[in-house]
GROMACS .gro file of N, CA, C and O in nm:
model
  276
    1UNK      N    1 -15.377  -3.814  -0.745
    1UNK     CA    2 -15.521  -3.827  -0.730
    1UNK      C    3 -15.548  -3.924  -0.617
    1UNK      O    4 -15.487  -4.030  -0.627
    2UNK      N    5 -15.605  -3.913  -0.542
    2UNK     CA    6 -15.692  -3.963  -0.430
    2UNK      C    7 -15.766  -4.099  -0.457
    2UNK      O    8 -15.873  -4.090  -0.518
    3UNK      N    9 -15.719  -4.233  -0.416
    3UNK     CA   10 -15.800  -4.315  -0.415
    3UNK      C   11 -15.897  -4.346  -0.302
    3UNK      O   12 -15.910  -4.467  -0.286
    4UNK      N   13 -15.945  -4.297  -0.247
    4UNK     CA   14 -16.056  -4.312  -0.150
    4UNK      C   15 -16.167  -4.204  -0.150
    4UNK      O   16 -16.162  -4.103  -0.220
    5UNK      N   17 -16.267  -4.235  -0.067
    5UNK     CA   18 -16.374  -4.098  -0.117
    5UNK      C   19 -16.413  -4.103   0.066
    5UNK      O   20 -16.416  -4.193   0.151
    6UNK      N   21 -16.445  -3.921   0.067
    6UNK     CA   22 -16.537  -3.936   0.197
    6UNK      C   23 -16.658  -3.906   0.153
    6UNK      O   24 -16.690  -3.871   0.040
    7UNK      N   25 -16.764  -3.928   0.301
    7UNK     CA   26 -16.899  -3.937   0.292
    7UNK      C   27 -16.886  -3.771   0.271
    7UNK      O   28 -16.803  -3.698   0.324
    8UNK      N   29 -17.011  -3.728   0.165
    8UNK     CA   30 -17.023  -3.601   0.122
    8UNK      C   31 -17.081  -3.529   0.253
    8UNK      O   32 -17.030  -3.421   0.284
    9UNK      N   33 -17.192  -3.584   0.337
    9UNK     CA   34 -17.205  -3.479   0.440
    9UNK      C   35 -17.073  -3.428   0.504
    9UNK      O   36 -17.021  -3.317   0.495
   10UNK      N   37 -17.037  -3.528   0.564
   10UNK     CA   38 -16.894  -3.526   0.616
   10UNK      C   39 -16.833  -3.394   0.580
   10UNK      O   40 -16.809  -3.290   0.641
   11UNK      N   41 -16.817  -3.437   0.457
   11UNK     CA   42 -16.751  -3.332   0.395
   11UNK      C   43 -16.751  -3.211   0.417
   11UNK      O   44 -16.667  -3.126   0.445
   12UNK      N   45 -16.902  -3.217   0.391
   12UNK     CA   46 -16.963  -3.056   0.336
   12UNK      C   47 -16.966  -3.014   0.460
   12UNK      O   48 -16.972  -2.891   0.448
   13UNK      N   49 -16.965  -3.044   0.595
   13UNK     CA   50 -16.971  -2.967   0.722
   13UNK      C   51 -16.839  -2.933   0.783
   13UNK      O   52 -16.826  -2.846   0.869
   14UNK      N   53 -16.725  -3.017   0.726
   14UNK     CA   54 -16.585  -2.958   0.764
   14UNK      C   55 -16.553  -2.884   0.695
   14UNK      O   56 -16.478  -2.804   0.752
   15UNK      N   57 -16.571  -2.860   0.577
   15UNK     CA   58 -16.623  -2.736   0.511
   15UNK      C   59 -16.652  -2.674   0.523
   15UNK      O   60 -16.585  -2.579   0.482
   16UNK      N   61 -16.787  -2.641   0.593
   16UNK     CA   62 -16.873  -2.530   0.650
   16UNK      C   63 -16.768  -2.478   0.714
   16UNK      O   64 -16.702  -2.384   0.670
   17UNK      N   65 -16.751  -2.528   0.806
   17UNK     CA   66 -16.648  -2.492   0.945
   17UNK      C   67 -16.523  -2.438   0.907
   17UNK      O   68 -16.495  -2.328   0.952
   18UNK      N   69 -16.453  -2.489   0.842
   18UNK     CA   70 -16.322  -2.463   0.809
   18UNK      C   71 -16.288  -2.387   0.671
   18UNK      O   72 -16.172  -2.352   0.647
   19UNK      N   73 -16.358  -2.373   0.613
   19UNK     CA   74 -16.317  -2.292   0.491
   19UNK      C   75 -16.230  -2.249   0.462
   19UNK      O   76 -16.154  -2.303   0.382
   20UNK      N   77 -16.206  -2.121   0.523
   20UNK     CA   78 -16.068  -2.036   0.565
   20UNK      C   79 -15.956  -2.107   0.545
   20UNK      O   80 -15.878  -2.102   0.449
   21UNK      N   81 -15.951  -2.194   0.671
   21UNK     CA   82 -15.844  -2.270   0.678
   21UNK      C   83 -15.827  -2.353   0.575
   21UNK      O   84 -15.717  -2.370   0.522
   22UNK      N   85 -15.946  -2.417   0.536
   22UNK     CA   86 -15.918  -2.521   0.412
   22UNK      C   87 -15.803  -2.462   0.313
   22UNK      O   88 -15.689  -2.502   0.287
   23UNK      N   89 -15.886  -2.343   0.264
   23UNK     CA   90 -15.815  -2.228   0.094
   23UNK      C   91 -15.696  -2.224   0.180
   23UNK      O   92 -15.624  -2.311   0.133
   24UNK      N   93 -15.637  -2.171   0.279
   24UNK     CA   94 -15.517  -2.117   0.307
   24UNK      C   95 -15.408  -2.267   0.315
   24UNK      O   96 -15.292  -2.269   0.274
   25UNK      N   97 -15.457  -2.348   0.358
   25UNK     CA   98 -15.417  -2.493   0.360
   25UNK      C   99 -15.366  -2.531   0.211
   25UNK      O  100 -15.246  -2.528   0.182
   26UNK      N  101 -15.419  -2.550   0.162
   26UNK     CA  102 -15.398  -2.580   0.029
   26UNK      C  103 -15.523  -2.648  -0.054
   26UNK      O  104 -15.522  -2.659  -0.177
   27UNK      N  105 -15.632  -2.693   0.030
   27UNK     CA  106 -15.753  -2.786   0.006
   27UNK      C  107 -15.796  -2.762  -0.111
   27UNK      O  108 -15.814  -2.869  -0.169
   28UNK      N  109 -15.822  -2.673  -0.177
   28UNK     CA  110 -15.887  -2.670  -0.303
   28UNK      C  111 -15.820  -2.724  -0.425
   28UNK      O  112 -15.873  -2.797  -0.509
   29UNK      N  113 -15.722  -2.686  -0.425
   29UNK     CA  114 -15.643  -2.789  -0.558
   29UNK      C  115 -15.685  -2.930  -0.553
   29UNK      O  116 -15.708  -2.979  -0.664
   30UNK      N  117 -15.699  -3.006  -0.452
   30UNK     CA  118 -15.657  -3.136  -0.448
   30UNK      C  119 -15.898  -3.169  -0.459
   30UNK      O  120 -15.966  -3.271  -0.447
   31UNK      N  121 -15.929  -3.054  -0.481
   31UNK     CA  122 -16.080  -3.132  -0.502
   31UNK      C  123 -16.106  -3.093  -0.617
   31UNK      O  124 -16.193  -3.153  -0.680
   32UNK      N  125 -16.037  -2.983  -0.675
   32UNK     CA  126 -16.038  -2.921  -0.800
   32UNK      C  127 -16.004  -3.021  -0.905
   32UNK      O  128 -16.053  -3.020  -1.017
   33UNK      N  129 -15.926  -3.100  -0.867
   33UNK     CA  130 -15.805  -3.243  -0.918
   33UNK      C  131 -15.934  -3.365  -0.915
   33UNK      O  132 -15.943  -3.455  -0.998
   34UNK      N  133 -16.020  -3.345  -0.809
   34UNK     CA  134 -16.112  -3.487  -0.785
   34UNK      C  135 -16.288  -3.499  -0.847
   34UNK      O  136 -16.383  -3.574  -0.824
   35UNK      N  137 -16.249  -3.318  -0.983
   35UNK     CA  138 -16.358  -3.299  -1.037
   35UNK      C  139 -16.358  -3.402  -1.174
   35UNK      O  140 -16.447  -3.425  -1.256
   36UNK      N  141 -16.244  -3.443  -1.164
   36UNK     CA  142 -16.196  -3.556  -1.310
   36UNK      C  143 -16.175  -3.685  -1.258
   36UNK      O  144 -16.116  -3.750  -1.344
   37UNK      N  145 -16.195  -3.748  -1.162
   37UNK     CA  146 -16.192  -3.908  -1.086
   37UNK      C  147 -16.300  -3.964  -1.138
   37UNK      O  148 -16.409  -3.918  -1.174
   38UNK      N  149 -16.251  -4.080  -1.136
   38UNK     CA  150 -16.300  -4.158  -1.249
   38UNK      C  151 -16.481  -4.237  -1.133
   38UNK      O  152 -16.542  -4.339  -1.166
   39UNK      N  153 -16.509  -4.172  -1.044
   39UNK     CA  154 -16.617  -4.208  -0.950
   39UNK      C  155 -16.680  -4.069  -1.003
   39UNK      O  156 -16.631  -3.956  -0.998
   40UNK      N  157 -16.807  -4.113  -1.057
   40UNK     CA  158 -16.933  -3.990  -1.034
   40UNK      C  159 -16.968  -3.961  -0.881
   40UNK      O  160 -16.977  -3.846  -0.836
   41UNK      N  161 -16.982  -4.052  -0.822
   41UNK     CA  162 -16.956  -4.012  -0.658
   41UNK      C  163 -16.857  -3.895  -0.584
   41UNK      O  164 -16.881  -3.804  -0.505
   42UNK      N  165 -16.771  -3.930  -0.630
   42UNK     CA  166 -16.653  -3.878  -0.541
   42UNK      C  167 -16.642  -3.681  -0.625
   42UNK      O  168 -16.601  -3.576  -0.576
   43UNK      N  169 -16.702  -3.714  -0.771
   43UNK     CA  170 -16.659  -3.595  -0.874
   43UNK      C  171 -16.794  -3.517  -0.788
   43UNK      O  172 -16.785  -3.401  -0.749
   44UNK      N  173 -16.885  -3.579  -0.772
   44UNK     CA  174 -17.059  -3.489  -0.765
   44UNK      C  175 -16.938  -3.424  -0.580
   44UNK      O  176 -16.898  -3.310  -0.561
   45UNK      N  177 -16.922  -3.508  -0.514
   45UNK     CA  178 -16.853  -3.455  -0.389
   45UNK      C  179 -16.810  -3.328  -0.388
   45UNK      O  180 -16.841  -3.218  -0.344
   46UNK      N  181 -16.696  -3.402  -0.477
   46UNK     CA  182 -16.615  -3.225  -0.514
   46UNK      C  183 -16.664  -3.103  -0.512
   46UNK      O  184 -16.639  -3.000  -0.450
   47UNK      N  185 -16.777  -3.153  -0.634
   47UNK     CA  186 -16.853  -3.012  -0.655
   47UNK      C  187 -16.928  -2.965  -0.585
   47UNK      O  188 -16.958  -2.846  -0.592
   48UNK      N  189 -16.988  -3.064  -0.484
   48UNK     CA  190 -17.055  -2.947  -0.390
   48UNK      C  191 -16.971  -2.913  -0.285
   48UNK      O  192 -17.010  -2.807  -0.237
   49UNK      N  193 -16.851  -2.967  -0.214
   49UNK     CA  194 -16.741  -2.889  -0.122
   49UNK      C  195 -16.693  -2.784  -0.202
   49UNK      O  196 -16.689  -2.687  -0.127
   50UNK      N  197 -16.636  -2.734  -0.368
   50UNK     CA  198 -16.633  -2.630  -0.389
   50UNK      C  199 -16.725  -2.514  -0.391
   50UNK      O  200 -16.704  -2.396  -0.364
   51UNK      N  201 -16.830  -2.572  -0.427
   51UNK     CA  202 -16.965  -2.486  -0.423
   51UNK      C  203 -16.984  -2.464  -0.272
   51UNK      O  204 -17.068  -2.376  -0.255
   52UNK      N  205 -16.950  -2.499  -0.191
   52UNK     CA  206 -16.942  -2.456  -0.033
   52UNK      C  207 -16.893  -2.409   0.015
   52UNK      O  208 -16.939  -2.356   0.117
   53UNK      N  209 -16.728  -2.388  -0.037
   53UNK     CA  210 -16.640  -2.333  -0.021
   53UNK      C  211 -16.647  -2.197  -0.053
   53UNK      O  212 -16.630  -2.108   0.031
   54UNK      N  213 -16.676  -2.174  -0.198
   54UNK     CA  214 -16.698  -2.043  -0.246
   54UNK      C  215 -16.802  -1.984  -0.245
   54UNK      O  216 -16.827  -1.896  -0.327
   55UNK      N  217 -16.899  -2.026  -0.132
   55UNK     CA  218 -17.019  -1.939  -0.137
   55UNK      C  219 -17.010  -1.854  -0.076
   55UNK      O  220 -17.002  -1.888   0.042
   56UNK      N  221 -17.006  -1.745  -0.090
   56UNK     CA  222 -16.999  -1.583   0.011
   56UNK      C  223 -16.864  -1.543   0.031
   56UNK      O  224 -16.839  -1.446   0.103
   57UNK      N  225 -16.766  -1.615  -0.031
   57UNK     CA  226 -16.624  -1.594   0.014
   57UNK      C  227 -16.503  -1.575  -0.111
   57UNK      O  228 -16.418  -1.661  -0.133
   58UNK      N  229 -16.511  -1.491  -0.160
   58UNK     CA  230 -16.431  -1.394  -0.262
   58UNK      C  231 -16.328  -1.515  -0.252
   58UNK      O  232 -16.363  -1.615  -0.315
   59UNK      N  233 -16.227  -1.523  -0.195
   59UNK     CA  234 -16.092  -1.570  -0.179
   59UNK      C  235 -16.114  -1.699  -0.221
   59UNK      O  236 -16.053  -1.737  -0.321
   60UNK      N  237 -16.191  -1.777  -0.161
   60UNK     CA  238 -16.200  -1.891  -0.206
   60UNK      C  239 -16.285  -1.943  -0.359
   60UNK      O  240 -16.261  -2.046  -0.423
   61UNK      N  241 -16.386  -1.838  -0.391
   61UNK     CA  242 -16.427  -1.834  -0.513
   61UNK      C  243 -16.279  -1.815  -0.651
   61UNK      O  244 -16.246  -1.887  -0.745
   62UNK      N  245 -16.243  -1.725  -0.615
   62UNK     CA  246 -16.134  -1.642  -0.680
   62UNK      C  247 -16.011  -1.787  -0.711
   62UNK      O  248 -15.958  -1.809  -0.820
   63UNK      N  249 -15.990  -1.867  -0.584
   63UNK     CA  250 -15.883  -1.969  -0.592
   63UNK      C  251 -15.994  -2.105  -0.699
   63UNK      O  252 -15.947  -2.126  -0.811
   64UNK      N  253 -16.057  -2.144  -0.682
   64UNK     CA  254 -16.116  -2.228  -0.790
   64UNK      C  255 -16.116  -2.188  -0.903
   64UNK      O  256 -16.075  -2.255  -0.998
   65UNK      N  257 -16.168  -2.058  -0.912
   65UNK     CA  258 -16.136  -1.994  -1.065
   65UNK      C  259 -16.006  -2.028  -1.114
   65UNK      O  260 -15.987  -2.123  -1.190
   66UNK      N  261 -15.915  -1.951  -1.072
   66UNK     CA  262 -15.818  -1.996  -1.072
   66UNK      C  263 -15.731  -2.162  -1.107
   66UNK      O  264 -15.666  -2.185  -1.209
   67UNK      N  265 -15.745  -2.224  -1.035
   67UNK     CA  266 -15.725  -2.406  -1.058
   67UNK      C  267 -15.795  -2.413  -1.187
   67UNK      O  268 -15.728  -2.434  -1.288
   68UNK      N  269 -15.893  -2.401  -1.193
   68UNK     CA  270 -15.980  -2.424  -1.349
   68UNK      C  271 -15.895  -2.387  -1.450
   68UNK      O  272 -15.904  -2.459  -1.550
   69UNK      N  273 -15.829  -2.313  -1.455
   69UNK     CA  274 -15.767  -2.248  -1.546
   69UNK      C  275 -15.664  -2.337  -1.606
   69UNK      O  276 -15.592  -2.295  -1.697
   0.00000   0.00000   0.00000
């Protein structure tokens, strides 16, 4: 688990951008992992880079499902 947090815009726009690459990277496990950190900050983060991730994009919806599991 990740002890540091980034700024959520931040986030959410390398995100935007990179998606693709993120899921194929490995990125989603490791925010999927940062929906249980012990920061309401860093957890609310998560959830909206997954919710960004999987918006309009099967593959990456499909891989969160997945981790949840």
């Amino acid at each position: 688990v990740f002890s540091f947090s980034i700024p959520s815009k931040i986030l959410y726009y390398l995100l935007l951008y990179t998606s693709g690459i993120f899921r194929m990277e490995g990125g989603i496990a490791p925010l999927v992992e940062l929906l249980e950190f012990n920061d309401i900050k860093v957890q609310r983060a998560a959830a909206r880079a997954l919710r960004t991730l999987a918006f309009k994009n099967d593959g990456n919806k499909n891989q969160v499902v997945d981790f949840l599991k």
